[in-house]
Amino acid sequence: MPTSLIILAAGQGTRMKSDLPKVLHPIAGAPMLIHAMRAGAALTPDHTIVVTGHGADAVEAAARAYDDTVQIAHQAEQKGTGHAVAQAAPLLKGYTGDALVLYGDTPFISEETLTRMAEARRHHDLVVLGFEATDPGRYGRLKMTGETLERIVEFKDADAATRAITFCNSGVVAAASETLFDLIGELGNDNASGEYYLTDIVEIARAKGLSATAIACDEAETMGINSRPELARAEAAFQDRKRLEMLETGVTLPAPETVHFAFDTVVGRDAVIEQNVVFGPDVTLESGAHVRAFSHLEGCHVSRGAVVGPYARLRPGAELAENARIGNFVEVKNAAIAEGAKVNHLSYIGDATLGEGTNVGAGTITCNYDGVMKHHTTVGARAFIGSNTMLVAPVTVGDEAMTASGSVITKDVPDGALAVARGIQVNKPGLARKLFEMLKAKKTKKDQGAA
Ligand code: UD1
Ligand code: CA
């Protein structure tokens, strides 16, 4: 069944105590809204509509950055979840597929659950996602008769018997788009909050003789985020799941609880990730890559057999070919390191290309920034860059070329040439001993003066 998404993200999130709209608080490096959008994207929706309100511009920008086909419905005043969904009506006018309502602050609904909802839709006009709550708290309660969902009662409006129900509303609803908007058109706001409750469509649908049901998912999926402690718990839950997923797909993690993944980290089997490694967004490690302890990676690609760290930093655009080596206290940014090339100690390689089998000595820096613009450094294949070389970009060092240690390279080095660009050493025979004696005598005199 063709489906469109309506993602509610207009609420303020007062309990976050933040200037940032709630749905933009990140989990594993992505705003929680993006997690909700990703979950829904599994259904390959015809339209993805985000309903914005508080912080609308920032929410819209984040949604677009993730998916430039996203559509925005603005809810100027927050009059309830039913009113929020109604804002999407003009964008779905004449649409004959299903509409699925998700919440921007409920990031963990799984693809499998959404698929089960779509299946249930074949037999029912309205499908609500519910869960058995360990602590039902203030969730809306689902009143069932067998498979039939009779109505949803908000906590504030519930009597004691209804509050005793533990089968709760996650907020996720699926129906034919036309049916959904017809039902929403009939909503009133005569309730404890004076809001247009989306949940009231169930009772309206039943009165019209439409069928409604609720399917259940694991409570972990419906985890909503309203405060910082809940955000921290959500992050922990995400990390636990991601670590387990990595282990189950054949990644070696000697201390999984210390590794921090991003929402989109991709790791091939038999890769090894040691202790205390942190992943920012957009990292791919191929099979058999090895990331050693205390490394930080973002926006990079590490090929088979490459070794990174310990204590390495790979920044966006770092591209490591097979068997490349990036050692301790080395930072790589926007640079392609060819097969078997090595940068093992204390270096900065930025805006650069290193050829196959090239060895970069300790302390080497690509001086890529002139204070205004960035420039590129190219080093050919099988070159040897002496320790503490400054490569002042733009500059090219040829294949099988060498630079002498401590050189400041400002001119291109031809293939096979050795470049020496440093002060020339002069030895003064006996002068060191003489200097020592002079200095010691000076100190003795000074100590006697003090006594
Ligand atoms: C809602 C449900 C409740 C369910 C709970 C699950 C209703 C009336 N109640 O309650 O049954 O158990 O979620 O978490 O639907 N929003 C808007 N515009 C609005 C109001 C809300 O976009 O005018 C958005 C919020 O940003 C949020 C979502 O809708 O993403 C849910 O709103 P919230 O006020 O948190 O609803 P709850 O009271 O938690
Ligand atoms: Ca809520």
XYZ file of C-alpha atoms and ligand atoms in Angstrom:
491
model
C 0.000 0.000 0.000
C 1.471 3.413 -0.959
C 2.056 5.419 2.196
C 2.897 8.963 3.228
C 4.354 10.070 6.530
C 3.155 12.861 8.786
C 5.739 13.508 11.499
C 4.637 15.737 14.372
C 7.398 18.049 15.518
C 5.740 21.312 16.533
C 5.860 20.948 20.301
C 8.183 23.037 22.419
C 9.529 20.392 24.729
C 9.483 22.664 27.774
C 10.885 19.949 30.018
C 14.136 19.814 28.004
C 14.932 23.278 29.443
C 16.652 24.201 26.201
C 16.797 26.887 23.523
C 17.062 24.092 20.971
C 13.712 22.644 19.810
C 13.264 19.252 21.436
C 13.257 17.232 18.195
C 16.684 18.639 17.289
C 18.440 17.227 20.333
C 20.804 14.575 19.004
C 20.946 10.864 19.640
C 24.053 9.139 18.269
C 24.981 12.226 16.281
C 21.623 12.878 14.581
C 18.649 14.964 15.726
C 15.941 12.680 17.153
C 13.679 13.910 14.338
C 16.046 12.317 11.817
C 15.744 8.971 13.621
C 11.957 9.190 13.227
C 12.354 10.136 9.550
C 14.743 7.214 8.990
C 12.331 4.781 10.613
C 9.521 5.991 8.350
C 11.772 6.025 5.270
C 11.827 2.209 5.458
C 8.292 2.304 4.004
C 9.549 4.310 0.965
C 6.825 6.926 1.482
C 5.359 9.019 -1.351
C 5.415 12.119 0.843
C 7.240 12.854 4.062
C 5.579 15.762 5.823
C 7.031 17.303 8.953
C 4.699 19.452 11.038
C 6.720 22.334 12.505
C 5.871 24.926 15.127
C 8.370 25.835 17.830
C 11.745 26.585 16.227
C 10.176 25.946 12.832
C 13.073 27.286 10.740
C 15.691 25.211 12.507
C 13.502 22.094 12.423
C 12.805 22.583 8.731
C 16.517 23.071 7.966
C 17.457 19.869 9.802
C 14.716 17.879 8.077
C 15.783 19.180 4.644
C 19.454 18.497 5.302
C 18.511 14.846 5.777
C 15.938 14.594 2.979
C 15.585 17.422 0.467
C 12.204 16.113 -0.704
C 10.643 16.636 2.724
C 7.472 18.760 2.845
C 6.703 21.126 5.679
C 3.320 21.887 7.223
C 3.420 24.739 9.683
C 1.339 24.662 12.845
C 1.447 28.249 14.072
C -0.304 27.499 17.338
C -0.088 24.150 19.108
C -3.686 23.114 19.638
C -3.093 19.391 20.000
C -1.993 16.334 18.045
C -5.225 16.202 15.978
C -4.827 19.852 15.007
C -1.157 19.173 14.140
C -2.084 16.362 11.732
C -4.790 18.571 10.179
C -2.058 21.000 9.034
C -0.820 18.339 6.610
C -4.211 18.005 4.893
C -3.565 20.508 2.056
C -0.353 18.660 1.134
C -2.197 15.332 0.843
C -5.283 16.609 -0.949
C -6.424 13.994 -3.465
C -3.854 11.474 -2.219
C -5.293 7.963 -2.277
C -2.645 6.099 -0.274
C -2.245 5.597 3.450
C -1.120 8.184 5.962
C 1.094 7.163 8.863
C 1.465 9.538 11.798
C 4.781 9.459 13.679
C 6.131 11.708 16.450
C 9.411 13.551 16.099
C 10.205 12.823 19.732
C 9.696 9.043 19.454
C 12.790 8.001 17.527
C 13.037 4.239 17.906
C 10.054 2.712 16.095
C 11.438 -0.197 14.073
C 10.911 -1.009 10.423
C 9.535 -4.393 11.454
C 6.842 -2.736 13.596
C 5.834 -0.369 10.800
C 5.595 -3.318 8.425
C 3.328 -5.140 10.879
C 1.135 -2.033 11.078
C 0.883 -1.963 7.289
C -0.188 -5.630 7.348
C -2.838 -4.955 9.994
C -4.137 -2.128 7.804
C -5.278 -4.727 5.250
C -7.951 -5.891 7.695
C -8.763 -2.658 9.576
C -9.561 0.938 8.652
C -7.517 2.313 11.525
C -4.404 0.827 13.115
C -2.846 2.238 16.279
C 0.513 1.188 17.683
C 0.297 0.265 21.361
C 2.610 -1.169 23.976
C 2.361 -2.822 27.367
C 3.732 -0.164 29.708
C 5.705 -1.141 32.809
C 4.716 2.237 34.176
C 1.688 3.529 32.219
C 2.091 6.992 33.800
C 0.392 9.669 31.716
C 0.106 7.754 28.454
C -3.224 7.490 26.675
C -4.972 4.160 27.443
C -6.175 1.787 24.707
C -9.644 0.341 25.355
C -9.856 -2.977 23.553
C -12.636 -5.515 23.035
C -10.828 -8.538 21.704
C -9.003 -7.331 18.575
C -11.122 -4.217 18.316
C -9.871 -0.885 19.563
C -12.931 0.931 20.918
C -11.377 4.221 21.977
C -8.287 5.918 23.362
C -8.675 7.760 26.626
C -6.117 10.392 27.587
C -4.776 10.064 31.111
C -6.180 13.426 32.151
C -9.665 12.377 31.061
C -9.541 8.820 32.392
C -11.406 7.417 35.378
C -9.689 5.082 37.847
C -10.758 1.906 36.022
C -9.369 3.244 32.705
C -6.139 4.388 34.362
C -5.652 0.793 35.517
C -5.258 -0.295 31.859
C -1.602 -0.906 30.992
C -1.961 -1.185 27.193
C -0.931 2.320 26.103
C -0.892 4.548 23.046
C 2.473 5.141 21.341
C 0.962 7.862 19.158
C 1.653 6.071 15.853
C -1.504 5.766 13.739
C -2.142 4.448 10.233
C -5.241 4.900 8.079
C -6.195 5.733 4.515
C -5.209 9.376 4.110
C -8.750 10.396 3.084
C -10.285 8.558 6.049
C -7.802 10.115 8.464
C -8.586 13.684 7.389
C -12.356 13.021 7.328
C -12.164 11.827 10.930
C -9.915 14.718 11.990
C -12.453 17.133 10.515
C -14.905 15.950 13.140
C -12.655 16.407 16.176
C -13.720 18.683 19.017
C -11.679 19.993 21.912
C -14.080 19.442 24.752
C -11.627 17.684 27.070
C -9.401 18.258 30.093
C -6.683 20.011 27.998
C -8.936 21.925 25.604
C -6.905 20.366 22.747
C -7.816 18.608 19.530
C -6.712 15.094 20.390
C -5.695 12.879 17.491
C -6.618 9.970 19.729
C -10.329 10.868 19.544
C -10.499 9.714 15.917
C -10.822 6.125 17.159
C -14.143 6.713 18.860
C -15.420 8.730 15.873
C -14.360 5.959 13.484
C -16.092 3.268 15.563
C -19.310 5.321 15.676
C -19.223 5.382 11.869
C -18.877 1.612 11.749
C -15.218 1.654 10.687
C -12.937 -0.984 12.142
C -10.002 -0.139 14.396
C -7.318 -2.248 16.019
C -4.103 -1.824 17.955
C -0.978 -3.876 17.490
C 1.696 -4.079 20.174
C 5.417 -3.438 19.958
C 8.215 -3.576 22.484
C 8.129 -0.695 24.954
C 11.740 0.185 24.038
C 10.545 1.256 20.581
C 7.961 3.702 21.838
C 10.323 5.419 24.250
C 9.378 9.104 24.031
C 11.825 11.827 25.037
C 10.660 14.752 27.138
C 13.637 15.627 29.361
C 17.437 15.455 29.471
C 17.489 12.344 31.657
C 15.204 10.665 29.108
C 17.493 11.855 26.304
C 20.492 10.330 28.083
C 18.590 7.063 28.585
C 17.621 7.054 24.913
C 21.270 7.530 23.911
C 22.304 4.643 26.163
C 19.554 2.440 24.751
C 20.606 3.290 21.204
C 24.265 2.533 21.926
C 23.406 -0.812 23.548
C 21.375 -1.867 20.536
C 24.001 -0.709 18.035
C 26.815 -2.523 19.890
C 24.843 -5.724 19.957
C 24.002 -5.353 16.271
C 27.730 -4.892 15.517
C 28.696 -7.974 17.544
C 25.977 -10.019 15.898
C 27.140 -9.046 12.420
C 30.700 -10.211 13.147
C 32.526 -7.122 14.398
C 35.090 -7.654 17.178
C 34.574 -5.313 20.136
C 36.737 -6.329 23.108
C 34.987 -3.708 25.286
C 31.691 -2.893 23.545
C 30.436 -0.748 26.421
C 33.226 1.788 25.747
C 32.625 2.239 22.018
C 30.327 5.043 20.944
C 28.657 4.669 17.542
C 26.829 7.169 15.352
C 23.352 6.493 14.005
C 24.783 5.567 10.586
C 28.095 3.822 11.366
C 28.751 0.951 8.948
C 31.293 -1.728 9.863
C 32.222 -4.843 7.918
C 32.685 -8.268 9.491
C 35.942 -9.116 11.201
C 36.728 -5.457 11.692
C 38.200 -4.817 15.144
C 37.251 -1.769 17.184
C 39.235 -1.465 20.383
C 38.383 0.341 23.625
C 37.091 3.911 23.812
C 36.637 4.579 20.123
C 34.141 7.323 19.190
C 32.340 7.524 15.850
C 30.832 10.728 14.499
C 28.428 10.545 11.554
C 29.200 9.003 8.187
C 31.924 6.455 8.857
C 32.430 3.214 6.964
C 34.937 0.591 8.075
C 35.502 -2.246 5.664
C 35.902 -5.861 6.678
C 39.114 -6.455 8.534
C 39.840 -2.806 9.275
C 41.357 -2.290 12.720
C 40.686 0.787 14.829
C 42.843 0.887 17.914
C 41.974 2.386 21.277
C 41.033 6.029 21.895
C 40.534 7.003 18.270
C 37.932 9.459 16.984
C 36.465 9.047 13.489
C 33.920 11.016 11.482
C 33.047 11.344 7.797
C 35.694 8.858 6.700
C 36.233 5.525 5.000
C 38.729 2.922 6.187
C 39.512 0.056 3.829
C 40.296 -3.563 4.468
C 43.502 -4.200 6.374
C 44.043 -0.557 7.314
C 45.063 0.176 10.915
C 44.082 3.375 12.693
C 45.354 4.556 16.067
C 45.738 4.254 18.964
C 44.870 7.910 19.572
C 44.195 8.819 15.944
C 41.720 11.309 14.582
C 40.081 10.874 11.184
C 38.024 13.854 10.095
C 35.606 14.319 7.184
C 37.045 13.316 3.841
C 39.722 10.988 5.212
C 39.900 8.097 2.771
C 42.222 5.224 3.706
C 42.999 2.620 1.073
C 43.837 -0.998 1.901
C 46.589 -1.605 4.430
C 47.154 2.099 5.085
C 48.441 2.927 8.574
C 47.522 5.968 10.622
C 49.263 5.942 13.982
C 49.139 7.740 17.304
C 48.415 11.468 17.498
C 47.862 11.746 13.776
C 45.022 13.852 12.371
C 43.802 13.269 8.812
C 41.272 15.515 7.088
C 40.073 15.562 3.484
C 42.959 13.391 2.404
C 43.334 10.214 0.388
C 45.948 7.839 1.790
C 46.776 5.266 -0.867
C 47.363 1.569 -0.373
C 50.048 0.720 2.147
C 50.956 4.360 2.863
C 51.981 5.089 6.460
C 51.645 8.119 8.692
C 52.568 6.658 12.019
C 53.341 9.433 14.483
C 52.346 12.960 15.469
C 51.276 14.400 12.121
C 48.613 16.555 10.484
C 47.647 15.511 6.962
C 44.921 17.784 5.595
C 43.787 18.511 2.003
C 46.280 16.017 0.683
C 46.889 12.979 -1.490
C 49.505 10.422 -0.437
C 50.614 7.862 -3.023
C 50.901 4.119 -2.643
C 53.501 2.874 -0.179
C 54.632 6.350 0.847
C 56.075 6.780 4.323
C 55.503 9.983 6.239
C 57.917 10.610 9.114
C 56.971 11.737 12.606
C 55.872 15.306 13.108
C 55.143 16.026 9.461
C 52.574 18.741 8.783
C 50.773 19.675 5.586
C 50.525 23.465 5.936
C 47.226 23.654 4.082
C 45.904 27.006 5.290
C 47.429 30.374 4.443
C 45.102 32.248 6.760
C 42.534 32.811 4.017
C 42.442 29.804 1.685
C 43.088 26.057 1.845
C 45.591 24.431 -0.526
C 46.371 20.882 -1.573
C 49.483 18.777 -0.990
C 50.252 15.910 -3.337
C 52.817 13.261 -2.498
C 53.508 10.560 -5.062
C 54.000 6.833 -4.655
C 56.799 5.219 -2.608
C 58.033 8.613 -1.436
C 59.780 9.166 1.888
C 58.898 12.291 3.842
C 61.531 12.909 6.518
C 60.482 13.560 10.093
C 59.271 17.044 10.864
C 58.806 18.091 7.242
C 56.553 21.108 6.689
C 54.802 20.682 3.353
C 53.694 24.212 2.504
C 50.731 23.798 0.138
C 50.102 24.045 -2.713
C 53.001 21.697 -3.266
C 53.782 18.398 -4.997
C 56.365 15.809 -4.028
C 57.035 13.295 -6.810
C 57.130 9.486 -6.888
C 60.080 7.953 -5.070
C 61.169 11.403 -3.917
C 62.541 12.174 -0.447
C 62.507 15.169 1.831
C 65.213 15.636 4.455
C 64.096 15.780 8.091
C 63.182 19.212 9.294
C 62.684 20.579 5.797
C 60.227 23.321 4.982
C 59.132 22.356 1.487
C 57.765 25.303 -0.473
C 58.679 24.205 -4.012
C 57.655 21.081 -5.917
C 60.030 18.116 -5.622
C 60.555 16.156 -8.881
C 60.217 12.355 -9.053
C 63.200 10.624 -7.506
C 64.756 13.849 -6.107
C 65.876 14.514 -2.535
C 64.813 17.923 -1.253
C 66.772 19.495 1.599
C 65.356 22.749 2.866
C 66.845 23.533 6.261
C 69.797 25.383 7.827
C 73.220 23.855 7.117
C 74.985 22.265 10.114
C 78.274 23.800 11.269
C 80.466 21.983 13.902
C 82.813 24.119 16.092
C 85.459 21.792 17.573
C 85.791 21.958 21.399
C 83.366 24.834 21.734
C 80.786 22.861 23.721
C 83.285 21.975 26.482
C 84.408 25.581 26.671
C 80.832 26.760 26.996
C 80.089 24.233 29.777
C 83.086 25.449 31.772
C 82.111 29.083 31.322
C 78.555 28.444 32.430
C 79.552 26.334 35.451
C 81.978 29.033 36.607
C 79.229 31.627 36.308
C 76.866 29.495 38.432
C 79.485 28.912 41.195
C 80.092 32.656 41.413
C 76.352 33.309 41.668
C 75.859 30.628 44.391
C 78.737 32.089 46.468
C 77.239 35.573 46.167
C 73.932 34.251 47.528
C 75.573 32.522 50.547
C 0.327 11.800 23.157
C -0.990 11.028 23.022
C -1.044 9.918 24.086
C 0.176 9.009 23.909
C 1.462 9.820 23.986
C 2.622 8.943 23.620
C -2.687 12.579 22.190
C -3.803 13.471 22.541
N -2.107 11.941 23.194
O 0.295 12.455 24.415
O -2.215 9.150 23.920
O 0.170 8.030 24.927
O 1.433 10.911 23.044
O 3.828 9.657 23.773
O -2.347 12.473 21.029
N 2.571 18.001 18.834
C 2.441 18.911 17.803
N 1.473 19.862 17.880
C 0.625 19.940 18.918
C 0.757 19.009 19.968
C 1.743 18.048 19.888
O 3.188 18.850 16.827
O -0.219 20.842 18.903
C 3.608 16.960 18.731
C 4.649 17.085 19.813
O 5.725 17.886 19.364
C 5.081 15.642 20.002
C 3.822 14.858 19.696
O 3.013 15.701 18.933
O 6.073 15.241 19.084
C 3.086 14.393 20.959
O 2.635 15.496 21.669
P 2.620 15.531 23.251
O 2.091 16.835 23.673
O 3.946 15.109 23.766
O 1.530 14.412 23.536
P 1.333 13.596 24.867
O 0.622 14.415 25.844
O 2.604 12.969 25.247
Ca 4.925 13.288 24.833
